[in-house]
PDB file of C-alpha atoms in Angstrom:
ATOM      1  CA  UNK A   1     117.021 210.817  21.759  1.00 82.00           C
ATOM      2  CA  UNK A   2     119.534 211.232  18.929  1.00 94.00           C
ATOM      3  CA  UNK A   3     118.602 214.748  17.826  1.00 97.00           C
ATOM      4  CA  UNK A   4     117.081 217.438  19.996  1.00 97.00           C
ATOM      5  CA  UNK A   5     115.134 220.486  18.848  1.00 97.00           C
ATOM      6  CA  UNK A   6     118.321 222.572  18.498  1.00 97.00           C
ATOM      7  CA  UNK A   7     119.914 220.077  16.108  1.00 97.00           C
ATOM      8  CA  UNK A   8     116.621 219.702  14.211  1.00 98.00           C
ATOM      9  CA  UNK A   9     116.434 223.485  13.754  1.00 97.00           C
ATOM     10  CA  UNK A  10     119.942 223.471  12.323  1.00 96.00           C
ATOM     11  CA  UNK A  11     118.584 221.379   9.421  1.00 96.00           C
ATOM     12  CA  UNK A  12     114.898 222.241   9.003  1.00 97.00           C
ATOM     13  CA  UNK A  13     114.055 225.735   7.745  1.00 96.00           C
ATOM     14  CA  UNK A  14     110.593 225.573   9.348  1.00 96.00           C
ATOM     15  CA  UNK A  15     109.994 227.294  12.673  1.00 97.00           C
ATOM     16  CA  UNK A  16     107.223 227.356  15.286  1.00 94.00           C
ATOM     17  CA  UNK A  17     104.323 227.158  14.915  1.00 95.00           C
ATOM     18  CA  UNK A  18     105.100 225.245  11.732  1.00 96.00           C
ATOM     19  CA  UNK A  19     107.861 223.013  13.064  1.00 97.00           C
ATOM     20  CA  UNK A  20     106.416 219.540  13.549  1.00 98.00           C
ATOM     21  CA  UNK A  21     109.415 217.488  14.632  1.00 98.00           C
ATOM     22  CA  UNK A  22     110.462 217.535  18.310  1.00 98.00           C
ATOM     23  CA  UNK A  23     113.006 214.721  18.401  1.00 98.00           C
ATOM     24  CA  UNK A  24     114.810 212.250  16.188  1.00 98.00           C
ATOM     25  CA  UNK A  25     114.928 208.942  18.040  1.00 98.00           C
ATOM     26  CA  UNK A  26     116.358 206.550  15.465  1.00 98.00           C
ATOM     27  CA  UNK A  27     118.603 206.766  12.399  1.00 98.00           C
ATOM     28  CA  UNK A  28     119.387 203.734  10.248  1.00 97.00           C
ATOM     29  CA  UNK A  29     122.203 204.778   7.942  1.00 95.00           C
ATOM     30  CA  UNK A  30     120.852 206.770   5.026  1.00 97.00           C
ATOM     31  CA  UNK A  31     117.783 204.567   4.753  1.00 97.00           C
ATOM     32  CA  UNK A  32     115.497 205.477   7.640  1.00 98.00           C
ATOM     33  CA  UNK A  33     114.779 208.149  10.220  1.00 98.00           C
ATOM     34  CA  UNK A  34     112.301 207.904  13.094  1.00 98.00           C
ATOM     35  CA  UNK A  35     111.136 211.219  14.516  1.00 98.00           C
ATOM     36  CA  UNK A  36     108.627 212.246  17.159  1.00 98.00           C
ATOM     37  CA  UNK A  37     106.069 215.024  17.452  1.00 98.00           C
ATOM     38  CA  UNK A  38     104.362 215.469  20.793  1.00 98.00           C
ATOM     39  CA  UNK A  39     101.074 217.358  20.531  1.00 98.00           C
ATOM     40  CA  UNK A  40     100.394 219.470  23.596  1.00 96.00           C
ATOM     41  CA  UNK A  41      96.796 220.180  22.685  1.00 96.00           C
ATOM     42  CA  UNK A  42      97.460 223.930  22.724  1.00 96.00           C
ATOM     43  CA  UNK A  43      98.357 224.058  19.013  1.00 96.00           C
ATOM     44  CA  UNK A  44      96.396 226.826  17.290  1.00 95.00           C
ATOM     45  CA  UNK A  45      95.023 224.587  14.532  1.00 97.00           C
ATOM     46  CA  UNK A  46      93.010 222.587  17.047  1.00 97.00           C
ATOM     47  CA  UNK A  47      90.973 225.707  17.841  1.00 96.00           C
ATOM     48  CA  UNK A  48      89.440 225.741  14.369  1.00 97.00           C
ATOM     49  CA  UNK A  49      89.791 222.090  13.313  1.00 97.00           C
ATOM     50  CA  UNK A  50      87.307 221.579  14.917  1.00 97.00           C
ATOM     51  CA  UNK A  51      85.945 223.765  17.738  1.00 96.00           C
ATOM     52  CA  UNK A  52      83.980 220.972  19.391  1.00 95.00           C
ATOM     53  CA  UNK A  53      86.077 218.026  18.273  1.00 97.00           C
ATOM     54  CA  UNK A  54      89.771 218.866  17.805  1.00 98.00           C
ATOM     55  CA  UNK A  55      91.522 216.644  15.261  1.00 98.00           C
ATOM     56  CA  UNK A  56      94.946 217.214  13.671  1.00 98.00           C
ATOM     57  CA  UNK A  57      94.501 218.205   9.998  1.00 98.00           C
ATOM     58  CA  UNK A  58      95.769 215.564   7.581  1.00 98.00           C
ATOM     59  CA  UNK A  59      97.776 218.170   5.656  1.00 97.00           C
ATOM     60  CA  UNK A  60      99.768 218.867   8.819  1.00 98.00           C
ATOM     61  CA  UNK A  61     100.495 215.156   9.226  1.00 98.00           C
ATOM     62  CA  UNK A  62     101.874 215.318   5.689  1.00 98.00           C
ATOM     63  CA  UNK A  63     103.964 218.332   6.733  1.00 98.00           C
ATOM     64  CA  UNK A  64     105.391 216.374   9.705  1.00 98.00           C
ATOM     65  CA  UNK A  65     106.195 213.503   7.313  1.00 98.00           C
ATOM     66  CA  UNK A  66     107.872 215.928   4.885  1.00 98.00           C
ATOM     67  CA  UNK A  67     109.960 217.437   7.695  1.00 98.00           C
ATOM     68  CA  UNK A  68     111.100 213.970   8.826  1.00 98.00           C
ATOM     69  CA  UNK A  69     111.996 213.286   5.188  1.00 98.00           C
ATOM     70  CA  UNK A  70     114.121 216.441   4.993  1.00 98.00           C
ATOM     71  CA  UNK A  71     116.016 215.193   8.040  1.00 98.00           C
ATOM     72  CA  UNK A  72     116.575 211.841   6.298  1.00 98.00           C
ATOM     73  CA  UNK A  73     117.686 213.716   3.179  1.00 98.00           C
ATOM     74  CA  UNK A  74     120.168 215.749   5.249  1.00 98.00           C
ATOM     75  CA  UNK A  75     121.786 212.545   6.495  1.00 98.00           C
ATOM     76  CA  UNK A  76     122.054 211.155   2.959  1.00 98.00           C
ATOM     77  CA  UNK A  77     123.188 214.416   1.347  1.00 97.00           C
ATOM     78  CA  UNK A  78     125.026 216.518   3.954  1.00 97.00           C
ATOM     79  CA  UNK A  79     126.999 218.463   1.337  1.00 96.00           C
ATOM     80  CA  UNK A  80     123.839 219.620  -0.465  1.00 96.00           C
ATOM     81  CA  UNK A  81     122.157 220.512   2.831  1.00 96.00           C
ATOM     82  CA  UNK A  82     125.183 222.540   3.927  1.00 95.00           C
ATOM     83  CA  UNK A  83     124.333 224.978   1.084  1.00 95.00           C
ATOM     84  CA  UNK A  84     121.031 225.721   2.838  1.00 94.00           C
ATOM     85  CA  UNK A  85     118.781 224.781  -0.118  1.00 96.00           C
ATOM     86  CA  UNK A  86     115.035 225.226  -0.570  1.00 97.00           C
ATOM     87  CA  UNK A  87     112.760 222.184  -0.339  1.00 97.00           C
ATOM     88  CA  UNK A  88     109.621 221.900  -2.468  1.00 96.00           C
ATOM     89  CA  UNK A  89     107.076 219.153  -1.986  1.00 97.00           C
ATOM     90  CA  UNK A  90     106.002 218.084  -5.474  1.00 95.00           C
ATOM     91  CA  UNK A  91     103.782 215.035  -5.204  1.00 96.00           C
ATOM     92  CA  UNK A  92     102.018 213.249  -2.375  1.00 97.00           C
ATOM     93  CA  UNK A  93     100.187 209.931  -2.375  1.00 97.00           C
ATOM     94  CA  UNK A  94      98.606 209.489   1.021  1.00 98.00           C
ATOM     95  CA  UNK A  95      96.170 207.521   3.120  1.00 98.00           C
ATOM     96  CA  UNK A  96      94.729 208.641   6.431  1.00 98.00           C
ATOM     97  CA  UNK A  97      93.715 205.708   8.574  1.00 98.00           C
ATOM     98  CA  UNK A  98      92.833 207.120  11.988  1.00 98.00           C
ATOM     99  CA  UNK A  99      92.315 210.549  13.574  1.00 98.00           C
ATOM    100  CA  UNK A 100      95.050 212.221  15.615  1.00 98.00           C
ATOM    101  CA  UNK A 101      93.938 214.026  18.747  1.00 98.00           C
ATOM    102  CA  UNK A 102      95.379 216.657  21.131  1.00 98.00           C
ATOM    103  CA  UNK A 103      97.977 215.084  23.402  1.00 98.00           C
ATOM    104  CA  UNK A 104      98.893 212.320  20.955  1.00 98.00           C
ATOM    105  CA  UNK A 105     102.536 211.440  20.445  1.00 98.00           C
ATOM    106  CA  UNK A 106     103.123 210.950  16.727  1.00 98.00           C
ATOM    107  CA  UNK A 107     106.002 208.729  15.642  1.00 98.00           C
ATOM    108  CA  UNK A 108     107.014 209.424  12.044  1.00 98.00           C
ATOM    109  CA  UNK A 109     109.133 206.872  10.157  1.00 98.00           C
ATOM    110  CA  UNK A 110     110.610 208.106   6.891  1.00 98.00           C
ATOM    111  CA  UNK A 111     112.193 205.515   4.574  1.00 98.00           C
ATOM    112  CA  UNK A 112     114.328 206.366   1.551  1.00 98.00           C
ATOM    113  CA  UNK A 113     113.058 205.177  -1.821  1.00 97.00           C
ATOM    114  CA  UNK A 114     115.488 207.237  -3.903  1.00 97.00           C
ATOM    115  CA  UNK A 115     117.611 210.195  -2.886  1.00 97.00           C
ATOM    116  CA  UNK A 116     119.470 212.348  -5.409  1.00 95.00           C
ATOM    117  CA  UNK A 117     121.143 215.750  -5.219  1.00 95.00           C
ATOM    118  CA  UNK A 118     118.126 217.564  -6.652  1.00 94.00           C
ATOM    119  CA  UNK A 119     115.158 215.348  -5.745  1.00 96.00           C
ATOM    120  CA  UNK A 120     114.054 212.603  -3.379  1.00 97.00           C
ATOM    121  CA  UNK A 121     111.296 210.067  -2.827  1.00 98.00           C
ATOM    122  CA  UNK A 122     110.383 208.718   0.591  1.00 98.00           C
ATOM    123  CA  UNK A 123     107.816 206.285   1.967  1.00 98.00           C
ATOM    124  CA  UNK A 124     106.588 207.527   5.314  1.00 98.00           C
ATOM    125  CA  UNK A 125     104.275 206.209   8.015  1.00 98.00           C
ATOM    126  CA  UNK A 126     102.928 208.091  11.025  1.00 98.00           C
ATOM    127  CA  UNK A 127     101.937 206.104  14.119  1.00 98.00           C
ATOM    128  CA  UNK A 128     100.207 206.855  17.386  1.00 98.00           C
ATOM    129  CA  UNK A 129     100.529 204.192  20.076  1.00 98.00           C
ATOM    130  CA  UNK A 130     102.075 201.837  17.486  1.00 98.00           C
ATOM    131  CA  UNK A 131      99.003 202.123  15.272  1.00 98.00           C
ATOM    132  CA  UNK A 132      99.477 203.535  11.771  1.00 98.00           C
ATOM    133  CA  UNK A 133      97.418 206.713  11.436  1.00 98.00           C
ATOM    134  CA  UNK A 134      98.726 207.825   8.032  1.00 98.00           C
ATOM    135  CA  UNK A 135     100.930 206.639   5.171  1.00 98.00           C
ATOM    136  CA  UNK A 136     102.421 208.684   2.383  1.00 98.00           C
ATOM    137  CA  UNK A 137     104.752 208.536  -0.566  1.00 98.00           C
ATOM    138  CA  UNK A 138     106.438 211.915  -0.966  1.00 98.00           C
ATOM    139  CA  UNK A 139     108.315 213.279  -3.965  1.00 98.00           C
ATOM    140  CA  UNK A 140     110.183 216.510  -3.318  1.00 97.00           C
ATOM    141  CA  UNK A 141     112.792 218.639  -4.999  1.00 96.00           C
ATOM    142  CA  UNK A 142     115.831 220.313  -3.516  1.00 96.00           C
ATOM    143  CA  UNK A 143     116.956 223.549  -5.088  1.00 95.00           C
ATOM    144  CA  UNK A 144     120.124 225.375  -4.281  1.00 87.00           C
ATOM    145  CA  UNK A 145     119.606 229.099  -3.710  1.00 81.00           C
TER     146      UNK A 145
ATOM    147  CA  UNK B   1     105.082 191.751 -22.855  1.00 74.00           C
ATOM    148  CA  UNK B   2     108.520 192.867 -24.114  1.00 85.00           C
ATOM    149  CA  UNK B   3     110.832 194.854 -21.874  1.00 85.00           C
ATOM    150  CA  UNK B   4     110.328 197.895 -24.110  1.00 88.00           C
ATOM    151  CA  UNK B   5     106.537 197.636 -23.855  1.00 91.00           C
ATOM    152  CA  UNK B   6     106.759 197.308 -20.055  1.00 91.00           C
ATOM    153  CA  UNK B   7     109.023 200.360 -19.836  1.00 92.00           C
ATOM    154  CA  UNK B   8     106.779 202.412 -22.121  1.00 93.00           C
ATOM    155  CA  UNK B   9     103.780 201.566 -19.967  1.00 94.00           C
ATOM    156  CA  UNK B  10     105.674 202.516 -16.804  1.00 93.00           C
ATOM    157  CA  UNK B  11     106.874 205.841 -18.261  1.00 93.00           C
ATOM    158  CA  UNK B  12     103.406 206.568 -19.657  1.00 94.00           C
ATOM    159  CA  UNK B  13     101.882 206.160 -16.205  1.00 93.00           C
ATOM    160  CA  UNK B  14     104.336 208.606 -14.613  1.00 93.00           C
ATOM    161  CA  UNK B  15     104.493 211.207 -17.378  1.00 91.00           C
ATOM    162  CA  UNK B  16     100.777 210.927 -18.267  1.00 91.00           C
ATOM    163  CA  UNK B  17     101.820 210.786 -21.916  1.00 91.00           C
ATOM    164  CA  UNK B  18      99.837 208.174 -23.915  1.00 93.00           C
ATOM    165  CA  UNK B  19     101.872 205.053 -24.735  1.00 92.00           C
ATOM    166  CA  UNK B  20     101.443 205.623 -28.493  1.00 89.00           C
ATOM    167  CA  UNK B  21     103.196 208.984 -28.208  1.00 87.00           C
ATOM    168  CA  UNK B  22     106.170 207.526 -26.362  1.00 91.00           C
ATOM    169  CA  UNK B  23     108.475 206.881 -29.268  1.00 92.00           C
ATOM    170  CA  UNK B  24     111.789 205.209 -28.405  1.00 91.00           C
ATOM    171  CA  UNK B  25     113.760 208.373 -29.139  1.00 93.00           C
ATOM    172  CA  UNK B  26     111.425 210.981 -27.579  1.00 92.00           C
ATOM    173  CA  UNK B  27     113.577 212.980 -25.139  1.00 93.00           C
ATOM    174  CA  UNK B  28     112.029 212.954 -21.653  1.00 92.00           C
ATOM    175  CA  UNK B  29     113.042 216.517 -20.902  1.00 91.00           C
ATOM    176  CA  UNK B  30     112.742 218.271 -24.268  1.00 92.00           C
ATOM    177  CA  UNK B  31     109.815 216.378 -25.813  1.00 91.00           C
ATOM    178  CA  UNK B  32     107.821 215.044 -22.883  1.00 90.00           C
ATOM    179  CA  UNK B  33     108.152 217.907 -20.363  1.00 89.00           C
ATOM    180  CA  UNK B  34     109.645 215.643 -17.716  1.00 91.00           C
ATOM    181  CA  UNK B  35     110.962 217.668 -14.772  1.00 89.00           C
ATOM    182  CA  UNK B  36     113.394 216.589 -12.047  1.00 86.00           C
ATOM    183  CA  UNK B  37     110.576 215.133  -9.926  1.00 92.00           C
ATOM    184  CA  UNK B  38     109.123 213.023 -12.718  1.00 93.00           C
ATOM    185  CA  UNK B  39     112.645 211.946 -13.653  1.00 91.00           C
ATOM    186  CA  UNK B  40     113.304 210.606 -10.165  1.00 93.00           C
ATOM    187  CA  UNK B  41     109.920 208.835 -10.243  1.00 95.00           C
ATOM    188  CA  UNK B  42     110.855 207.153 -13.526  1.00 94.00           C
ATOM    189  CA  UNK B  43     114.202 206.058 -12.088  1.00 93.00           C
ATOM    190  CA  UNK B  44     112.600 204.767  -8.860  1.00 95.00           C
ATOM    191  CA  UNK B  45     109.938 202.829 -10.800  1.00 94.00           C
ATOM    192  CA  UNK B  46     112.609 201.426 -13.110  1.00 90.00           C
ATOM    193  CA  UNK B  47     114.733 200.346 -10.117  1.00 92.00           C
ATOM    194  CA  UNK B  48     111.768 198.678  -8.434  1.00 91.00           C
ATOM    195  CA  UNK B  49     110.675 196.844 -11.582  1.00 89.00           C
ATOM    196  CA  UNK B  50     114.104 195.482 -12.440  1.00 89.00           C
ATOM    197  CA  UNK B  51     115.404 195.231  -8.843  1.00 90.00           C
ATOM    198  CA  UNK B  52     118.469 197.299  -9.554  1.00 90.00           C
ATOM    199  CA  UNK B  53     120.031 200.504  -8.318  1.00 91.00           C
ATOM    200  CA  UNK B  54     120.841 203.167 -10.898  1.00 92.00           C
ATOM    201  CA  UNK B  55     123.861 205.191  -9.708  1.00 92.00           C
ATOM    202  CA  UNK B  56     123.198 208.936  -9.572  1.00 91.00           C
ATOM    203  CA  UNK B  57     125.893 209.583 -12.207  1.00 91.00           C
ATOM    204  CA  UNK B  58     124.111 207.337 -14.714  1.00 90.00           C
ATOM    205  CA  UNK B  59     120.767 209.133 -14.474  1.00 89.00           C
ATOM    206  CA  UNK B  60     121.582 212.048 -16.838  1.00 86.00           C
ATOM    207  CA  UNK B  61     122.541 209.470 -19.503  1.00 84.00           C
ATOM    208  CA  UNK B  62     119.020 208.028 -19.535  1.00 89.00           C
ATOM    209  CA  UNK B  63     116.922 210.465 -21.543  1.00 92.00           C
ATOM    210  CA  UNK B  64     114.562 208.296 -23.575  1.00 93.00           C
ATOM    211  CA  UNK B  65     112.866 204.889 -23.687  1.00 93.00           C
ATOM    212  CA  UNK B  66     115.526 203.482 -25.985  1.00 93.00           C
ATOM    213  CA  UNK B  67     118.258 204.372 -23.470  1.00 92.00           C
ATOM    214  CA  UNK B  68     116.336 202.729 -20.618  1.00 91.00           C
ATOM    215  CA  UNK B  69     115.994 199.525 -22.675  1.00 90.00           C
ATOM    216  CA  UNK B  70     119.700 199.639 -23.504  1.00 89.00           C
ATOM    217  CA  UNK B  71     120.572 200.212 -19.839  1.00 88.00           C
ATOM    218  CA  UNK B  72     118.462 197.187 -18.873  1.00 84.00           C
ATOM    219  CA  UNK B  73     120.205 194.989 -21.455  1.00 82.00           C
ATOM    220  CA  UNK B  74     123.633 196.035 -20.203  1.00 80.00           C
ATOM    221  CA  UNK B  75     122.670 195.244 -16.616  1.00 75.00           C
ATOM    222  CA  UNK B  76     121.426 191.792 -17.634  1.00 62.00           C
ATOM    223  CA  UNK B  77     124.749 191.155 -19.388  1.00 58.00           C
ATOM    224  CA  UNK B  78     126.586 192.096 -16.153  1.00 57.00           C
TER     225      UNK B  78
END
């Protein structure tokens, strides 16, 4: 593990129950970050989505991908991140390829397409047991407070 | 297809502005309502198409189709 939850919380503004990154396990320069989310099965969203067949909502997979992308952004742009900016997801192109169930360990790989001071694009894949469960291209803006 | 036509098509797709309205001098920000997110999409598409990297400092200089075409020509000269 390269980053633990404490280090992750020093970068991500999200907090439980909306923090979807547990560990960062790989960093390749400013190009790629690999992060992990371990689902316990006790997450509140599983209670309603769905009562008899719990499946992780796709929008929350996108959120996990966005959080991994913020971590990648923080490595590429530490000076901007040190100002504690706001992050706004602007555009998402996504595909969901397989369901994610309680207990799954999600590995999220975020790859830089273009990172600037005020905006970034990443290509992200989420995998469970080495199988791709979702892909997304994210465009987000970074705004200093 | 000329480089200019290719660029106009690419910008049209991202900005959702019809190709015929994309005049060479139309300012992305003032005339075409391009925001910072669309701007980065244009730059990323441009980089992918021409297999180049546009330095962050050069991005504010590229504000219309004509400037993208000019930028491409200068890169080819280099």
